[in-house]
Coordinates of C-alpha atoms and ligand atoms in Angstrom, one line a residue:
R1 CA 182.4 -0.5 31.6
T2 CA 185.2 -1.2 34.0
C3 CA 184.6 -1.5 37.7
S4 CA 186.5 1.7 38.6
T5 CA 183.8 3.7 37.0
S6 CA 180.9 1.5 37.8
T7 CA 180.1 2.7 41.3
P8 CA 176.3 3.7 41.3
V9 CA 175.7 7.4 41.6
T10 CA 172.2 7.2 42.8
T11 CA 171.2 4.8 45.6
V12 CA 169.5 1.6 44.7
S13 CA 166.2 1.0 46.4
Q14 CA 165.6 -2.2 48.4
Y15 CA 162.1 -2.4 46.7
A16 CA 162.0 -3.8 43.2
C17 CA 159.1 -1.5 42.4
Q18 CA 161.5 1.4 42.8
R19 CA 164.0 0.0 40.4
R20 CA 163.9 -0.4 36.6
T21 CA 164.9 -3.9 35.6
T22 CA 165.1 -4.8 31.9
T23 CA 165.6 -8.4 30.5
E24 CA 169.3 -7.5 30.0
N25 CA 171.1 -9.1 33.0
H26 CA 174.7 -8.0 33.4
N27 CA 175.2 -10.2 36.5
K28 CA 174.0 -13.6 35.3
I29 CA 177.0 -15.5 36.8
F30 CA 175.8 -14.3 40.3
T31 CA 172.1 -14.4 39.8
D32 CA 172.1 -18.0 38.4
A33 CA 174.1 -19.1 41.5
F34 CA 171.6 -17.3 43.8
E35 CA 168.7 -18.9 42.1
V36 CA 170.1 -22.4 42.8
L37 CA 170.6 -21.5 46.4
A38 CA 167.1 -20.0 46.7
E39 CA 165.5 -23.1 45.2
S40 CA 167.5 -25.4 47.4
Y41 CA 166.2 -23.4 50.5
E42 CA 162.7 -23.5 49.1
F43 CA 162.9 -27.3 48.9
S44 CA 163.9 -27.3 52.5
E45 CA 161.1 -24.9 53.4
M46 CA 163.5 -22.3 54.7
E47 CA 161.6 -19.2 53.5
G48 CA 163.9 -16.6 55.1
P49 CA 167.2 -17.5 53.3
C50 CA 165.2 -18.4 50.1
L51 CA 163.8 -14.9 50.0
A52 CA 167.1 -13.3 50.9
F53 CA 168.8 -14.9 47.8
R54 CA 165.8 -14.0 45.5
R55 CA 166.1 -10.4 46.7
A56 CA 169.8 -10.3 46.2
A57 CA 169.4 -11.7 42.7
S58 CA 166.8 -9.1 41.9
V59 CA 169.0 -6.2 43.0
L60 CA 171.9 -7.4 40.8
K61 CA 169.5 -7.8 37.9
S62 CA 168.6 -4.2 38.1
L63 CA 172.2 -2.9 37.7
P64 CA 173.1 -1.5 34.2
W65 CA 176.7 -2.7 34.9
A66 CA 178.5 -5.9 35.8
V67 CA 179.8 -6.3 39.3
R68 CA 183.6 -6.9 39.1
S69 CA 184.6 -6.6 42.7
L70 CA 182.9 -6.8 46.1
G71 CA 183.9 -3.2 46.6
A72 CA 181.4 -2.2 43.9
T73 CA 178.5 -3.7 46.0
L74 CA 179.1 -1.6 49.1
D75 CA 176.1 0.8 48.5
L76 CA 173.7 -2.0 47.3
P77 CA 170.8 -3.1 49.5
C78 CA 169.8 -6.8 50.2
L79 CA 173.3 -8.3 50.0
G80 CA 174.1 -10.1 53.3
E81 CA 177.2 -12.0 54.5
H82 CA 176.2 -15.3 52.8
T83 CA 175.4 -13.6 49.4
K84 CA 178.7 -11.8 49.5
A85 CA 180.6 -14.9 50.3
V86 CA 179.1 -16.6 47.2
M87 CA 179.9 -13.6 45.1
E88 CA 183.5 -13.6 46.3
E89 CA 183.9 -17.3 45.3
V90 CA 182.4 -16.6 41.9
L91 CA 184.6 -13.5 41.4
Q92 CA 187.7 -15.5 42.4
C93 CA 187.1 -19.0 40.9
G94 CA 184.4 -18.3 38.3
R95 CA 182.1 -20.7 40.2
S96 CA 180.7 -21.3 43.7
F97 CA 181.7 -24.5 45.5
E98 CA 178.5 -24.3 47.6
V99 CA 176.3 -24.1 44.4
E100 CA 178.2 -26.9 42.7
K101 CA 177.6 -29.1 45.8
I102 CA 173.9 -28.4 45.6
L103 CA 173.8 -29.1 41.9
S104 CA 175.3 -32.6 42.5
D105 CA 173.1 -33.3 45.5
E106 CA 170.8 -36.2 44.9
R107 CA 167.8 -34.7 46.8
Y108 CA 168.1 -31.4 45.0
R109 CA 168.4 -33.0 41.6
T110 CA 165.5 -35.3 42.1
L111 CA 163.1 -32.6 43.5
K112 CA 164.2 -30.4 40.6
L113 CA 163.4 -33.2 38.1
F114 CA 160.0 -34.1 39.6
T115 CA 158.8 -30.4 39.9
S116 CA 159.7 -29.9 36.3
V117 CA 156.5 -32.0 35.5
F118 CA 153.4 -29.9 35.0
G119 CA 151.1 -30.6 38.0
V120 CA 153.9 -31.7 40.3
G121 CA 154.6 -29.3 43.2
P122 CA 157.3 -29.4 45.9
K123 CA 155.0 -31.4 48.3
T124 CA 154.4 -34.2 45.8
A125 CA 158.0 -34.3 44.7
E126 CA 159.1 -34.6 48.3
K127 CA 156.6 -37.5 48.9
W128 CA 157.9 -39.4 45.9
Y129 CA 161.5 -38.7 46.9
R130 CA 160.8 -40.1 50.4
R131 CA 159.4 -43.3 48.9
G132 CA 162.8 -43.8 47.3
L133 CA 161.8 -42.8 43.7
R134 CA 164.6 -41.1 41.8
S135 CA 163.5 -41.0 38.1
F136 CA 160.5 -40.8 35.8
T137 CA 160.9 -44.5 35.1
D138 CA 160.6 -45.2 38.9
I139 CA 157.4 -43.1 39.1
L140 CA 155.7 -44.6 36.1
A141 CA 156.7 -48.1 37.2
D142 CA 155.3 -47.7 40.7
R143 CA 151.7 -49.1 40.6
S144 CA 150.9 -47.6 44.0
I145 CA 151.2 -44.0 42.7
H146 CA 148.1 -42.4 41.4
L147 CA 148.8 -39.6 38.9
N148 CA 146.0 -37.0 38.6
Q149 CA 144.9 -35.8 35.2
M150 CA 147.2 -32.8 35.3
Q151 CA 150.3 -34.9 36.1
Q152 CA 149.4 -37.5 33.4
T153 CA 149.2 -34.7 30.8
G154 CA 152.4 -33.3 32.2
F155 CA 154.2 -36.6 31.5
L156 CA 152.5 -37.1 28.1
H157 CA 153.7 -33.7 26.9
Y158 CA 156.8 -33.4 29.0
G159 CA 159.3 -32.6 26.2
D160 CA 157.1 -29.8 24.7
I161 CA 156.1 -28.2 27.9
T162 CA 159.6 -28.0 29.3
R163 CA 160.7 -26.5 26.1
A164 CA 160.5 -22.7 26.0
V165 CA 157.8 -20.9 24.1
S166 CA 159.1 -18.3 21.6
K167 CA 157.8 -14.8 20.9
A168 CA 156.6 -15.9 17.5
E169 CA 154.6 -18.8 19.1
A170 CA 153.2 -16.4 21.6
R171 CA 152.0 -14.1 18.8
S172 CA 150.3 -17.0 17.0
L173 CA 148.6 -18.0 20.3
R174 CA 147.4 -14.4 20.7
N175 CA 145.7 -14.7 17.3
I176 CA 144.1 -18.0 18.3
I177 CA 142.8 -16.6 21.6
D178 CA 141.7 -13.3 19.8
E179 CA 139.7 -15.2 17.3
A180 CA 138.1 -17.5 19.9
V181 CA 137.1 -14.5 21.9
R182 CA 135.8 -12.4 19.0
A183 CA 133.5 -15.3 18.0
I184 CA 131.8 -14.9 21.4
T185 CA 131.6 -11.1 21.7
P186 CA 133.4 -8.8 19.3
A187 CA 133.8 -6.1 21.9
A188 CA 135.9 -8.3 24.2
I189 CA 139.3 -7.2 25.5
V190 CA 142.3 -9.5 25.2
A191 CA 145.6 -8.4 26.8
L192 CA 148.9 -10.2 26.7
T193 CA 150.4 -10.3 30.2
G194 CA 153.1 -12.3 32.1
G195 CA 156.7 -12.5 30.9
F196 CA 155.9 -11.7 27.2
R197 CA 154.4 -8.4 28.2
R198 CA 157.7 -7.7 30.0
G199 CA 159.5 -8.1 26.7
K200 CA 160.9 -11.6 27.3
E201 CA 162.1 -13.5 24.2
F202 CA 161.0 -16.9 25.7
G203 CA 158.6 -18.0 28.3
H204 CA 157.4 -21.2 30.1
D205 CA 153.8 -20.3 29.0
V206 CA 151.8 -17.5 27.5
D207 CA 149.5 -15.5 29.8
F208 CA 146.4 -13.5 28.7
I209 CA 143.7 -11.5 30.5
V210 CA 140.3 -11.6 28.8
T211 CA 137.3 -9.5 29.8
T212 CA 134.3 -7.6 28.4
P213 CA 133.6 -3.8 28.5
E214 CA 130.2 -4.6 30.0
L215 CA 130.5 -5.5 33.6
G216 CA 129.2 -9.1 34.4
K217 CA 129.3 -10.2 30.8
E218 CA 132.9 -11.6 31.3
K219 CA 131.3 -14.5 33.1
I220 CA 130.4 -16.2 29.8
L221 CA 133.9 -15.8 28.4
L222 CA 136.1 -18.6 29.6
P223 CA 133.5 -21.5 29.3
N224 CA 132.8 -20.4 25.8
I225 CA 136.5 -19.9 24.8
I226 CA 137.2 -23.4 26.2
N227 CA 134.4 -24.8 24.1
G228 CA 135.6 -23.0 21.0
L229 CA 139.1 -24.4 21.4
K230 CA 137.7 -27.9 22.0
K231 CA 135.7 -27.6 18.8
Q232 CA 138.8 -26.6 16.9
G233 CA 140.5 -29.8 18.2
I234 CA 143.4 -27.9 19.8
L235 CA 142.5 -28.3 23.5
L236 CA 144.9 -30.9 24.9
F237 CA 144.3 -30.1 28.6
C238 CA 142.1 -27.7 30.6
D239 CA 142.0 -27.0 34.3
Y240 CA 139.1 -24.4 34.7
Q241 CA 138.6 -22.6 38.0
A242 CA 135.4 -20.7 38.2
S243 CA 135.4 -17.3 39.9
T244 CA 135.1 -17.1 43.6
F245 CA 135.5 -13.3 43.5
D246 CA 133.2 -11.4 45.8
M247 CA 133.5 -7.6 46.1
A248 CA 132.0 -7.7 49.6
K249 CA 134.9 -9.8 50.9
L250 CA 137.5 -7.3 49.9
P251 CA 140.1 -6.4 51.2
S252 CA 140.2 -9.6 53.3
Y253 CA 141.7 -11.8 50.6
R254 CA 145.1 -10.3 51.4
F255 CA 146.7 -13.4 52.9
E256 CA 146.3 -15.6 49.8
A257 CA 148.8 -15.8 47.0
M258 CA 146.2 -16.7 44.3
D259 CA 143.4 -14.4 43.2
H260 CA 139.7 -15.3 43.0
F261 CA 139.1 -14.5 39.3
A262 CA 137.9 -17.1 36.9
K263 CA 140.9 -18.7 35.2
C264 CA 142.1 -21.7 33.3
F265 CA 145.4 -23.4 32.9
L266 CA 145.5 -24.9 29.4
I267 CA 147.7 -26.9 27.1
L268 CA 147.0 -26.1 23.5
R269 CA 148.1 -27.8 20.2
L270 CA 150.0 -25.3 18.1
E271 CA 150.5 -26.0 14.4
A272 CA 153.8 -25.2 12.7
S273 CA 151.9 -23.6 9.8
Q274 CA 150.5 -21.0 12.1
V275 CA 153.9 -19.8 13.5
E276 CA 156.0 -17.3 11.5
G277 CA 159.5 -18.9 11.2
G278 CA 158.2 -22.2 12.4
L279 CA 157.9 -23.9 15.8
H280 CA 160.5 -23.7 18.6
I281 CA 161.1 -27.4 18.7
A282 CA 164.1 -29.8 18.7
E283 CA 165.9 -30.0 15.4
G284 CA 164.9 -33.1 13.5
D285 CA 161.5 -33.1 15.1
S286 CA 159.0 -33.3 12.2
R287 CA 155.6 -33.6 13.9
G288 CA 154.5 -30.2 12.6
W289 CA 152.9 -29.2 15.9
R290 CA 153.8 -28.8 19.5
A291 CA 152.0 -28.5 22.9
V292 CA 152.1 -25.2 24.7
R293 CA 151.0 -23.9 28.1
V294 CA 148.5 -21.0 28.1
D295 CA 147.0 -19.3 31.1
L296 CA 143.8 -17.3 30.8
V297 CA 142.4 -15.1 33.6
S298 CA 139.1 -13.3 33.4
P299 CA 138.5 -10.5 35.9
P300 CA 135.4 -8.2 35.9
V301 CA 136.4 -5.1 33.9
D302 CA 136.3 -2.8 36.9
R303 CA 139.2 -4.9 38.4
Y304 CA 141.1 -4.9 35.1
A305 CA 144.0 -2.6 36.1
F306 CA 144.7 -4.6 39.3
A307 CA 144.6 -7.9 37.5
L308 CA 146.9 -6.7 34.7
L309 CA 149.4 -5.3 37.2
G310 CA 149.3 -8.5 39.2
W311 CA 149.6 -10.9 36.2
T312 CA 152.4 -9.0 34.5
G313 CA 154.9 -9.9 37.2
S314 CA 157.7 -10.6 37.7
R315 CA 157.0 -12.5 40.9
Q316 CA 159.7 -10.5 42.7
F317 CA 158.3 -7.2 41.4
E318 CA 154.8 -8.2 42.6
R319 CA 156.1 -9.2 46.0
D320 CA 157.9 -5.8 46.5
L321 CA 154.9 -3.8 45.2
R322 CA 152.8 -5.4 47.9
R323 CA 155.5 -5.0 50.6
F324 CA 156.0 -1.4 49.6
A325 CA 152.3 -0.7 49.8
R326 CA 152.0 -2.4 53.2
V327 CA 155.2 -1.0 54.9
K328 CA 155.5 2.4 53.3
Q329 CA 151.9 3.4 52.7
R330 CA 149.8 1.4 55.1
M331 CA 147.9 0.1 52.0
I332 CA 146.9 -3.4 50.9
L333 CA 147.5 -4.2 47.3
D334 CA 146.5 -7.5 45.6
N335 CA 145.2 -8.6 42.2
H336 CA 141.7 -7.3 43.1
C337 CA 142.1 -3.9 44.7
L338 CA 144.1 -1.3 46.5
Y339 CA 142.9 -0.4 50.0
D340 CA 144.1 2.5 52.2
K341 CA 144.1 1.4 55.8
T342 CA 144.5 5.0 57.1
K343 CA 141.6 6.4 55.2
K344 CA 139.7 3.1 55.4
E345 CA 138.8 3.3 51.7
F346 CA 139.4 1.6 48.4
L347 CA 141.4 3.5 45.8
A348 CA 139.9 3.3 42.3
A349 CA 142.1 2.6 39.2
T350 CA 141.4 2.1 35.6
T351 CA 145.0 1.9 34.5
E352 CA 148.3 0.7 36.0
K353 CA 149.5 4.3 36.1
D354 CA 146.6 5.1 38.5
I355 CA 147.8 2.4 40.9
F356 CA 151.5 3.5 40.8
A357 CA 150.3 7.1 41.5
H358 CA 148.1 6.0 44.5
L359 CA 151.2 4.2 45.9
G360 CA 153.4 7.3 45.4
L361 CA 155.6 5.4 43.0
E362 CA 157.1 6.6 39.7
Y363 CA 155.5 4.6 36.9
I364 CA 157.6 1.6 35.8
E365 CA 157.0 0.3 32.3
P366 CA 156.2 -3.5 31.9
W367 CA 159.6 -4.1 30.2
Q368 CA 161.2 -2.5 33.3
R369 CA 159.6 -5.0 35.7
N370 CA 161.9 -8.0 35.1
A371 CA 163.0 -7.9 38.8
Ligands
ATP1 P1 157.3 -17.2 32.3 O1 157.9 -16.6 31.1 O2 158.2 -18.3 32.9 O3 155.9 -17.7 32.1 P2 156.0 -15.3 34.0 O4 156.5 -14.1 34.7 O5 155.0 -15.1 32.9 O6 157.3 -16.1 33.5 P3 154.0 -16.9 35.2 O7 154.2 -18.1 36.2 O8 153.3 -17.2 33.9 O9 155.4 -16.3 35.1 O10 153.1 -15.9 36.0 C1 152.8 -14.6 35.5 C2 152.3 -13.7 36.6 O11 151.0 -14.1 37.0 C3 153.2 -13.7 37.9 O12 153.4 -12.3 38.3 C4 152.4 -14.4 38.9 O13 152.5 -13.8 40.2 C5 151.0 -14.3 38.4 N1 150.3 -15.6 38.6 C6 150.6 -16.8 38.1 N2 149.8 -17.7 38.5 C7 148.9 -17.1 39.3 C8 147.7 -17.5 40.0 N3 147.3 -18.8 40.0 N4 147.0 -16.6 40.7 C9 147.4 -15.3 40.7 N5 148.5 -14.9 40.0 C10 149.2 -15.7 39.4
MN2 MN1 154.1 -16.7 32.0
MN3 MN1 151.4 -18.3 33.7

């Protein structure tokens, strides 16, 4: 479409949970620039501007048309002075000077490189940067640095883990998890979640929810799945976190980002022979297998809908669901429950649709949650 006909007819909500965002992004030139700025602010711990750029990117991702002039953005929420200045530069020059400056900045480049290692967060990256380290060679040569198990595995499988996981690989992993789970209890429930549930073609990992129809029986799942994968010889790494979930403590978990369900962050060995069309690896790589990141979370079945909604993402969609619940409905939503502060009661849900209905929101399909 041309920009003269692209003015939105209906108003765009400031909440991602009131927008439908597919994987088709018509404004990638802007959102890629915003993502660099957001990340740069994140590295400087400036949460305000970081969030502002993430919100702006999310609004542009939801548009079924490409922005071709600043005039077309007049009715859009979440676009401030700074965002518009960047957009103007991109519209006029095809690139943003500010973004290019960040991309060539030594600190940004180093922190980006270090945090690309599995197990290395912004704090560790910053610490290494302050010590004067600038490359992986620097880190591995520094005898005073102790790498934990996760980081050692991160370096060992760096190439594979930083390489995107394909849909075909995700399907194959689903079969592997399905089989491991059925061997424990045939009635078990396995659900694909995360980016692949949102219809993405590629992901940085594959996320699954596993539980049992019988409440309480889910406790045996993860330890047994992990054992099964180990016996198959395909478990390359496992960080298992036992459940700390306690119904009696709800809804006071609200200030934490993570949930309290049992979960594990895995690295699995995936054989080429198990993937339709072959592995998504570098051309010329003939190992016949690759390492892939897999996350499993195991909530009690009565928490299933909340866990599924929380783990499907995107992160921005989740943030806005919670914010909408808090600001518009005086409710607390997290991965465990929905609590109505006015009525002082928990709102029950067995499906995601129940949760959207409680929140007074139109249902948004998983593939429309790519905010
Ligand atoms: P990608 O394709 O890059 O993996 P994704 O959307 O699947 O994208 P993930 O990091 O796998 O991203 O996270 C999936 C969802 O699970 C997100 O909505 C995130 O909020 C949630 N999530 C991830 N890790 C945790 C955790 N430790 N505790 C609670 N929720 C989490
Ligand atoms: Mn994921
Ligand atoms: Mn994940």
